[in-house]
Amino acid sequence: VAWPAATQDSLLNICMDAKHHKTEPGPEGQLYGQCVLWKDNACCTANTSMEAHEDQSYLYNFNWNHCGAMPEKCKRHFIQDTCLYECSPNLGPWIDQADTSWRKERIRDVPLCKEDCDQWWEDCQDAVTCKVNWHKGWNWTTGTNQCPMGAMCQKFKFVFPTAAALCEQIWSGSYRYTSYHRGSGRCIQMWFDPAQGNPNVAVAQYYA
């Protein structure tokens, strides 16, 4: 089916309607830390990029260390995941309606490159959590997420037995595990070298 070009273009270079996103993407000279990859064209502000690196940031009051300290090599993947979600203007083809109080839109089934997912799992397998789906079911009585009553803290490798399980389940289907490789033009990269340009632009065009 050949869609009219207008529909296609409306999926490209856009920001989702969510809690901290700008209304439209543009340059952000001061992006912080791991989010710097998106400074030429970002949906996040410098403030958001800074908060993405905090252990318990005001972005969502979410605590990575809910079962004890998350190892740094694991945490960097969650920071990168936050940077991609908050900053990328290339997720249009996967934006979906969300019926939560804090956002109108979310992403669903973003095809993640195999290496990004495998490495995330590899670096996090000994980190500890008590939940498979981190989007819901937490105990928020203290104002930050705590394990629900009766939930046991276990290593990631038991909670998420495969890389696919981690990427697809942790944010309730936001990502899809693929066998596509970085640079294939068929999968979204959480990590890339900004000097080479943003490879996700072409991927969004392909799926749009």
PDB file of C-alpha atoms in Angstrom:
ATOM      1  CA  VAL A   1       0.000   0.000   0.000  1.00  0.00           C
ATOM      2  CA  ALA A   2       1.436   3.400  -0.921  1.00  0.00           C
ATOM      3  CA  TRP A   3       0.501   5.865   1.806  1.00  0.00           C
ATOM      4  CA  PRO A   4       0.284   9.532   0.858  1.00  0.00           C
ATOM      5  CA  ALA A   5       3.593  11.244   1.573  1.00  0.00           C
ATOM      6  CA  ALA A   6       2.005  13.591   4.106  1.00  0.00           C
ATOM      7  CA  THR A   7       1.112  10.736   6.447  1.00  0.00           C
ATOM      8  CA  GLN A   8       4.605   9.368   6.124  1.00  0.00           C
ATOM      9  CA  ASP A   9       6.229  12.698   6.893  1.00  0.00           C
ATOM     10  CA  SER A  10       4.074  13.206   9.943  1.00  0.00           C
ATOM     11  CA  LEU A  11       5.852  10.182  11.503  1.00  0.00           C
ATOM     12  CA  LEU A  12       9.307  11.639  10.976  1.00  0.00           C
ATOM     13  CA  ASN A  13      11.236  14.083  13.129  1.00  0.00           C
ATOM     14  CA  ILE A  14       8.573  14.421  15.813  1.00  0.00           C
ATOM     15  CA  CYS A  15       8.366  14.375  19.603  1.00  0.00           C
ATOM     16  CA  MET A  16       5.783  12.290  21.404  1.00  0.00           C
ATOM     17  CA  ASP A  17       3.210  13.948  23.614  1.00  0.00           C
ATOM     18  CA  ALA A  18       4.499  12.831  27.013  1.00  0.00           C
ATOM     19  CA  LYS A  19       5.548  14.213  30.351  1.00  0.00           C
ATOM     20  CA  HIS A  20       8.863  15.947  29.601  1.00  0.00           C
ATOM     21  CA  HIS A  21       9.087  16.100  25.809  1.00  0.00           C
ATOM     22  CA  LYS A  22       9.432  19.345  23.873  1.00  0.00           C
ATOM     23  CA  THR A  23       6.636  20.020  21.383  1.00  0.00           C
ATOM     24  CA  GLU A  24       9.051  19.741  18.501  1.00  0.00           C
ATOM     25  CA  PRO A  25      12.651  18.642  18.078  1.00  0.00           C
ATOM     26  CA  GLY A  26      15.530  21.068  17.657  1.00  0.00           C
ATOM     27  CA  PRO A  27      19.199  21.588  18.572  1.00  0.00           C
ATOM     28  CA  GLU A  28      20.141  21.492  22.289  1.00  0.00           C
ATOM     29  CA  GLY A  29      23.744  22.531  22.764  1.00  0.00           C
ATOM     30  CA  GLN A  30      23.956  21.648  26.438  1.00  0.00           C
ATOM     31  CA  LEU A  31      22.720  18.051  26.568  1.00  0.00           C
ATOM     32  CA  TYR A  32      24.316  16.189  29.427  1.00  0.00           C
ATOM     33  CA  GLY A  33      26.335  12.974  29.622  1.00  0.00           C
ATOM     34  CA  GLN A  34      25.022  10.014  27.673  1.00  0.00           C
ATOM     35  CA  CYS A  35      22.239  12.086  26.101  1.00  0.00           C
ATOM     36  CA  VAL A  36      24.770  14.204  24.192  1.00  0.00           C
ATOM     37  CA  LEU A  37      24.286  11.942  21.142  1.00  0.00           C
ATOM     38  CA  TRP A  38      21.071  13.836  20.375  1.00  0.00           C
ATOM     39  CA  LYS A  39      22.313  17.421  20.791  1.00  0.00           C
ATOM     40  CA  ASP A  40      21.942  18.316  17.089  1.00  0.00           C
ATOM     41  CA  ASN A  41      18.254  17.477  17.115  1.00  0.00           C
ATOM     42  CA  ALA A  42      16.545  16.535  20.364  1.00  0.00           C
ATOM     43  CA  CYS A  43      13.109  16.193  21.934  1.00  0.00           C
ATOM     44  CA  CYS A  44      14.586  16.670  25.417  1.00  0.00           C
ATOM     45  CA  THR A  45      15.870  19.781  27.173  1.00  0.00           C
ATOM     46  CA  ALA A  46      19.253  20.058  28.888  1.00  0.00           C
ATOM     47  CA  ASN A  47      17.490  19.763  32.255  1.00  0.00           C
ATOM     48  CA  THR A  48      15.765  16.535  31.282  1.00  0.00           C
ATOM     49  CA  SER A  49      19.057  15.105  30.025  1.00  0.00           C
ATOM     50  CA  MET A  50      20.695  15.897  33.345  1.00  0.00           C
ATOM     51  CA  GLU A  51      17.905  14.340  35.357  1.00  0.00           C
ATOM     52  CA  ALA A  52      18.100  11.181  33.214  1.00  0.00           C
ATOM     53  CA  HIS A  53      21.418  10.467  34.957  1.00  0.00           C
ATOM     54  CA  GLU A  54      20.155  10.832  38.530  1.00  0.00           C
ATOM     55  CA  ASP A  55      19.583   7.729  40.641  1.00  0.00           C
ATOM     56  CA  GLN A  56      16.175   8.975  41.554  1.00  0.00           C
ATOM     57  CA  SER A  57      15.311  11.838  39.295  1.00  0.00           C
ATOM     58  CA  TYR A  58      12.275  14.066  39.401  1.00  0.00           C
ATOM     59  CA  LEU A  59      11.419  12.822  35.869  1.00  0.00           C
ATOM     60  CA  TYR A  60       9.374   9.927  37.274  1.00  0.00           C
ATOM     61  CA  ASN A  61      10.585   9.532  40.875  1.00  0.00           C
ATOM     62  CA  PHE A  62      11.780   6.139  39.749  1.00  0.00           C
ATOM     63  CA  ASN A  63      14.396   4.395  41.857  1.00  0.00           C
ATOM     64  CA  TRP A  64      16.742   2.027  39.976  1.00  0.00           C
ATOM     65  CA  ASN A  65      18.075   0.772  43.311  1.00  0.00           C
ATOM     66  CA  HIS A  66      14.818  -0.755  44.559  1.00  0.00           C
ATOM     67  CA  CYS A  67      16.551  -4.059  45.366  1.00  0.00           C
ATOM     68  CA  GLY A  68      19.922  -2.674  46.384  1.00  0.00           C
ATOM     69  CA  ALA A  69      22.425  -0.696  44.330  1.00  0.00           C
ATOM     70  CA  MET A  70      22.275  -1.274  40.583  1.00  0.00           C
ATOM     71  CA  PRO A  71      25.792  -1.858  39.172  1.00  0.00           C
ATOM     72  CA  GLU A  72      27.130   1.077  37.133  1.00  0.00           C
ATOM     73  CA  LYS A  73      27.661  -1.005  33.979  1.00  0.00           C
ATOM     74  CA  CYS A  74      23.985  -1.948  34.108  1.00  0.00           C
ATOM     75  CA  LYS A  75      22.744   1.518  35.034  1.00  0.00           C
ATOM     76  CA  ARG A  76      24.315   3.089  31.954  1.00  0.00           C
ATOM     77  CA  HIS A  77      21.904   1.075  29.781  1.00  0.00           C
ATOM     78  CA  PHE A  78      18.926   2.426  31.691  1.00  0.00           C
ATOM     79  CA  ILE A  79      20.315   5.945  31.357  1.00  0.00           C
ATOM     80  CA  GLN A  80      20.760   5.351  27.629  1.00  0.00           C
ATOM     81  CA  ASP A  81      17.243   3.949  27.394  1.00  0.00           C
ATOM     82  CA  THR A  82      15.950   7.101  29.121  1.00  0.00           C
ATOM     83  CA  CYS A  83      17.981   9.340  26.779  1.00  0.00           C
ATOM     84  CA  LEU A  84      16.598   7.541  23.723  1.00  0.00           C
ATOM     85  CA  TYR A  85      13.036   7.776  25.030  1.00  0.00           C
ATOM     86  CA  GLU A  86      13.239  11.430  26.091  1.00  0.00           C
ATOM     87  CA  CYS A  87      15.507  12.824  23.349  1.00  0.00           C
ATOM     88  CA  SER A  88      15.015  10.880  20.118  1.00  0.00           C
ATOM     89  CA  PRO A  89      12.984  12.559  17.345  1.00  0.00           C
ATOM     90  CA  ASN A  90      13.072   9.270  15.398  1.00  0.00           C
ATOM     91  CA  LEU A  91      10.475   7.153  17.204  1.00  0.00           C
ATOM     92  CA  GLY A  92       7.437   8.411  15.257  1.00  0.00           C
ATOM     93  CA  PRO A  93       6.529   5.136  13.520  1.00  0.00           C
ATOM     94  CA  TRP A  94       6.084   3.464  16.928  1.00  0.00           C
ATOM     95  CA  ILE A  95       4.203   6.173  18.812  1.00  0.00           C
ATOM     96  CA  ASP A  96       0.939   4.905  20.190  1.00  0.00           C
ATOM     97  CA  GLN A  97      -1.844   6.361  22.324  1.00  0.00           C
ATOM     98  CA  ALA A  98      -1.366   5.968  26.079  1.00  0.00           C
ATOM     99  CA  ASP A  99      -4.153   6.255  28.580  1.00  0.00           C
ATOM    100  CA  THR A 100      -2.153   7.309  31.627  1.00  0.00           C
ATOM    101  CA  SER A 101      -2.426  10.521  33.602  1.00  0.00           C
ATOM    102  CA  TRP A 102       1.189  11.459  32.942  1.00  0.00           C
ATOM    103  CA  ARG A 103       1.393  11.036  29.172  1.00  0.00           C
ATOM    104  CA  LYS A 104      -0.840  10.998  26.098  1.00  0.00           C
ATOM    105  CA  GLU A 105       1.517   8.918  23.987  1.00  0.00           C
ATOM    106  CA  ARG A 106       4.030   6.125  24.414  1.00  0.00           C
ATOM    107  CA  ILE A 107       6.201   3.947  22.180  1.00  0.00           C
ATOM    108  CA  ARG A 108       5.395   0.354  21.345  1.00  0.00           C
ATOM    109  CA  ASP A 109       7.400  -2.375  19.577  1.00  0.00           C
ATOM    110  CA  VAL A 110      10.388  -0.199  18.666  1.00  0.00           C
ATOM    111  CA  PRO A 111      12.709  -2.662  16.841  1.00  0.00           C
ATOM    112  CA  LEU A 112      15.886  -2.563  18.914  1.00  0.00           C
ATOM    113  CA  CYS A 113      19.188  -3.668  17.401  1.00  0.00           C
ATOM    114  CA  LYS A 114      20.328  -7.084  18.576  1.00  0.00           C
ATOM    115  CA  GLU A 115      23.640  -5.820  19.995  1.00  0.00           C
ATOM    116  CA  ASP A 116      21.963  -3.093  22.055  1.00  0.00           C
ATOM    117  CA  CYS A 117      19.605  -5.554  23.628  1.00  0.00           C
ATOM    118  CA  ASP A 118      22.169  -8.330  24.122  1.00  0.00           C
ATOM    119  CA  GLN A 119      24.655  -5.960  25.749  1.00  0.00           C
ATOM    120  CA  TRP A 120      21.966  -4.532  28.038  1.00  0.00           C
ATOM    121  CA  TRP A 121      21.144  -8.035  29.226  1.00  0.00           C
ATOM    122  CA  GLU A 122      24.788  -9.034  29.488  1.00  0.00           C
ATOM    123  CA  ASP A 123      25.673  -6.028  31.673  1.00  0.00           C
ATOM    124  CA  CYS A 124      22.550  -6.307  33.831  1.00  0.00           C
ATOM    125  CA  GLN A 125      22.227 -10.040  34.416  1.00  0.00           C
ATOM    126  CA  ASP A 126      23.598  -9.761  37.966  1.00  0.00           C
ATOM    127  CA  ALA A 127      21.611  -6.637  38.847  1.00  0.00           C
ATOM    128  CA  VAL A 128      18.625  -7.315  41.083  1.00  0.00           C
ATOM    129  CA  THR A 129      14.908  -6.535  40.724  1.00  0.00           C
ATOM    130  CA  CYS A 130      11.559  -7.780  41.989  1.00  0.00           C
ATOM    131  CA  LYS A 131       9.407  -7.112  38.916  1.00  0.00           C
ATOM    132  CA  VAL A 132       9.147  -8.082  35.264  1.00  0.00           C
ATOM    133  CA  ASN A 133       7.091  -5.068  34.119  1.00  0.00           C
ATOM    134  CA  TRP A 134       8.484  -1.827  35.515  1.00  0.00           C
ATOM    135  CA  HIS A 135       5.632   0.298  34.191  1.00  0.00           C
ATOM    136  CA  LYS A 136       3.088  -0.787  36.768  1.00  0.00           C
ATOM    137  CA  GLY A 137       2.351  -2.609  39.995  1.00  0.00           C
ATOM    138  CA  TRP A 138       4.857  -0.845  42.251  1.00  0.00           C
ATOM    139  CA  ASN A 139       4.137   0.293  45.769  1.00  0.00           C
ATOM    140  CA  TRP A 140       4.268   4.106  45.531  1.00  0.00           C
ATOM    141  CA  THR A 141       3.169   4.928  49.103  1.00  0.00           C
ATOM    142  CA  THR A 142       6.528   6.566  49.918  1.00  0.00           C
ATOM    143  CA  GLY A 143       6.461   8.665  46.743  1.00  0.00           C
ATOM    144  CA  THR A 144       9.029   6.476  45.037  1.00  0.00           C
ATOM    145  CA  ASN A 145       8.680   2.948  43.679  1.00  0.00           C
ATOM    146  CA  GLN A 146       9.178   0.099  46.117  1.00  0.00           C
ATOM    147  CA  CYS A 147       8.725  -3.608  45.564  1.00  0.00           C
ATOM    148  CA  PRO A 148       5.129  -4.691  46.054  1.00  0.00           C
ATOM    149  CA  MET A 149       4.333  -6.831  49.078  1.00  0.00           C
ATOM    150  CA  GLY A 150       5.550 -10.395  48.654  1.00  0.00           C
ATOM    151  CA  ALA A 151       7.685  -9.666  45.573  1.00  0.00           C
ATOM    152  CA  MET A 152      11.092 -11.269  45.829  1.00  0.00           C
ATOM    153  CA  CYS A 153      14.310  -9.559  44.784  1.00  0.00           C
ATOM    154  CA  GLN A 154      16.170 -11.757  42.300  1.00  0.00           C
ATOM    155  CA  LYS A 155      18.939 -11.371  39.755  1.00  0.00           C
ATOM    156  CA  PHE A 156      17.883 -10.095  36.343  1.00  0.00           C
ATOM    157  CA  LYS A 157      18.956 -13.365  34.725  1.00  0.00           C
ATOM    158  CA  PHE A 158      16.208 -15.190  36.636  1.00  0.00           C
ATOM    159  CA  VAL A 159      13.586 -12.468  36.151  1.00  0.00           C
ATOM    160  CA  PHE A 160      14.517 -12.011  32.466  1.00  0.00           C
ATOM    161  CA  PRO A 161      15.967 -15.320  31.249  1.00  0.00           C
ATOM    162  CA  THR A 162      16.870 -13.914  27.814  1.00  0.00           C
ATOM    163  CA  ALA A 163      17.838 -10.584  26.274  1.00  0.00           C
ATOM    164  CA  ALA A 164      14.523 -10.594  24.403  1.00  0.00           C
ATOM    165  CA  ALA A 165      12.604 -11.028  27.674  1.00  0.00           C
ATOM    166  CA  LEU A 166      14.397  -8.025  29.181  1.00  0.00           C
ATOM    167  CA  CYS A 167      13.914  -5.668  26.241  1.00  0.00           C
ATOM    168  CA  GLU A 168      10.329  -6.633  25.502  1.00  0.00           C
ATOM    169  CA  GLN A 169       8.900  -7.026  28.984  1.00  0.00           C
ATOM    170  CA  ILE A 170      10.539  -4.429  31.221  1.00  0.00           C
ATOM    171  CA  TRP A 171       8.671  -1.457  29.697  1.00  0.00           C
ATOM    172  CA  SER A 172       5.549  -3.424  28.715  1.00  0.00           C
ATOM    173  CA  GLY A 173       6.278  -3.871  25.030  1.00  0.00           C
ATOM    174  CA  SER A 174       7.988  -0.540  24.307  1.00  0.00           C
ATOM    175  CA  TYR A 175      10.797  -2.424  22.560  1.00  0.00           C
ATOM    176  CA  ARG A 176      10.909  -5.433  20.291  1.00  0.00           C
ATOM    177  CA  TYR A 177      13.958  -7.701  20.172  1.00  0.00           C
ATOM    178  CA  THR A 178      15.217  -8.140  16.608  1.00  0.00           C
ATOM    179  CA  SER A 179      17.932 -10.101  14.839  1.00  0.00           C
ATOM    180  CA  TYR A 180      18.900  -6.950  12.921  1.00  0.00           C
ATOM    181  CA  HIS A 181      22.370  -5.567  13.504  1.00  0.00           C
ATOM    182  CA  ARG A 182      23.573  -2.037  14.184  1.00  0.00           C
ATOM    183  CA  GLY A 183      24.046  -0.195  10.909  1.00  0.00           C
ATOM    184  CA  SER A 184      21.518  -2.391   9.068  1.00  0.00           C
ATOM    185  CA  GLY A 185      19.060   0.489   8.753  1.00  0.00           C
ATOM    186  CA  ARG A 186      16.340  -1.825  10.085  1.00  0.00           C
ATOM    187  CA  CYS A 187      16.685  -1.353  13.846  1.00  0.00           C
ATOM    188  CA  ILE A 188      16.898   1.513  16.319  1.00  0.00           C
ATOM    189  CA  GLN A 189      20.221   1.974  18.090  1.00  0.00           C
ATOM    190  CA  MET A 190      20.289   3.112  21.711  1.00  0.00           C
ATOM    191  CA  TRP A 191      23.998   3.780  21.235  1.00  0.00           C
ATOM    192  CA  PHE A 192      25.729   5.358  18.220  1.00  0.00           C
ATOM    193  CA  ASP A 193      28.640   7.608  17.330  1.00  0.00           C
ATOM    194  CA  PRO A 194      27.213  11.105  16.768  1.00  0.00           C
ATOM    195  CA  ALA A 195      30.231  11.999  14.611  1.00  0.00           C
ATOM    196  CA  GLN A 196      28.855   9.523  12.054  1.00  0.00           C
ATOM    197  CA  GLY A 197      25.396  11.112  12.185  1.00  0.00           C
ATOM    198  CA  ASN A 198      22.274   9.596  13.732  1.00  0.00           C
ATOM    199  CA  PRO A 199      21.557   6.166  12.158  1.00  0.00           C
ATOM    200  CA  ASN A 200      18.001   6.164  13.497  1.00  0.00           C
ATOM    201  CA  VAL A 201      16.879   8.829  11.026  1.00  0.00           C
ATOM    202  CA  ALA A 202      17.087   6.302   8.170  1.00  0.00           C
ATOM    203  CA  VAL A 203      15.437   3.591  10.269  1.00  0.00           C
ATOM    204  CA  ALA A 204      12.423   5.805  10.993  1.00  0.00           C
ATOM    205  CA  GLN A 205      12.174   6.624   7.284  1.00  0.00           C
ATOM    206  CA  TYR A 206      12.248   2.950   6.396  1.00  0.00           C
ATOM    207  CA  TYR A 207       9.408   2.045   8.787  1.00  0.00           C
ATOM    208  CA  ALA A 208       7.374   5.190   8.120  1.00  0.00           C
TER     209      ALA A 208
END
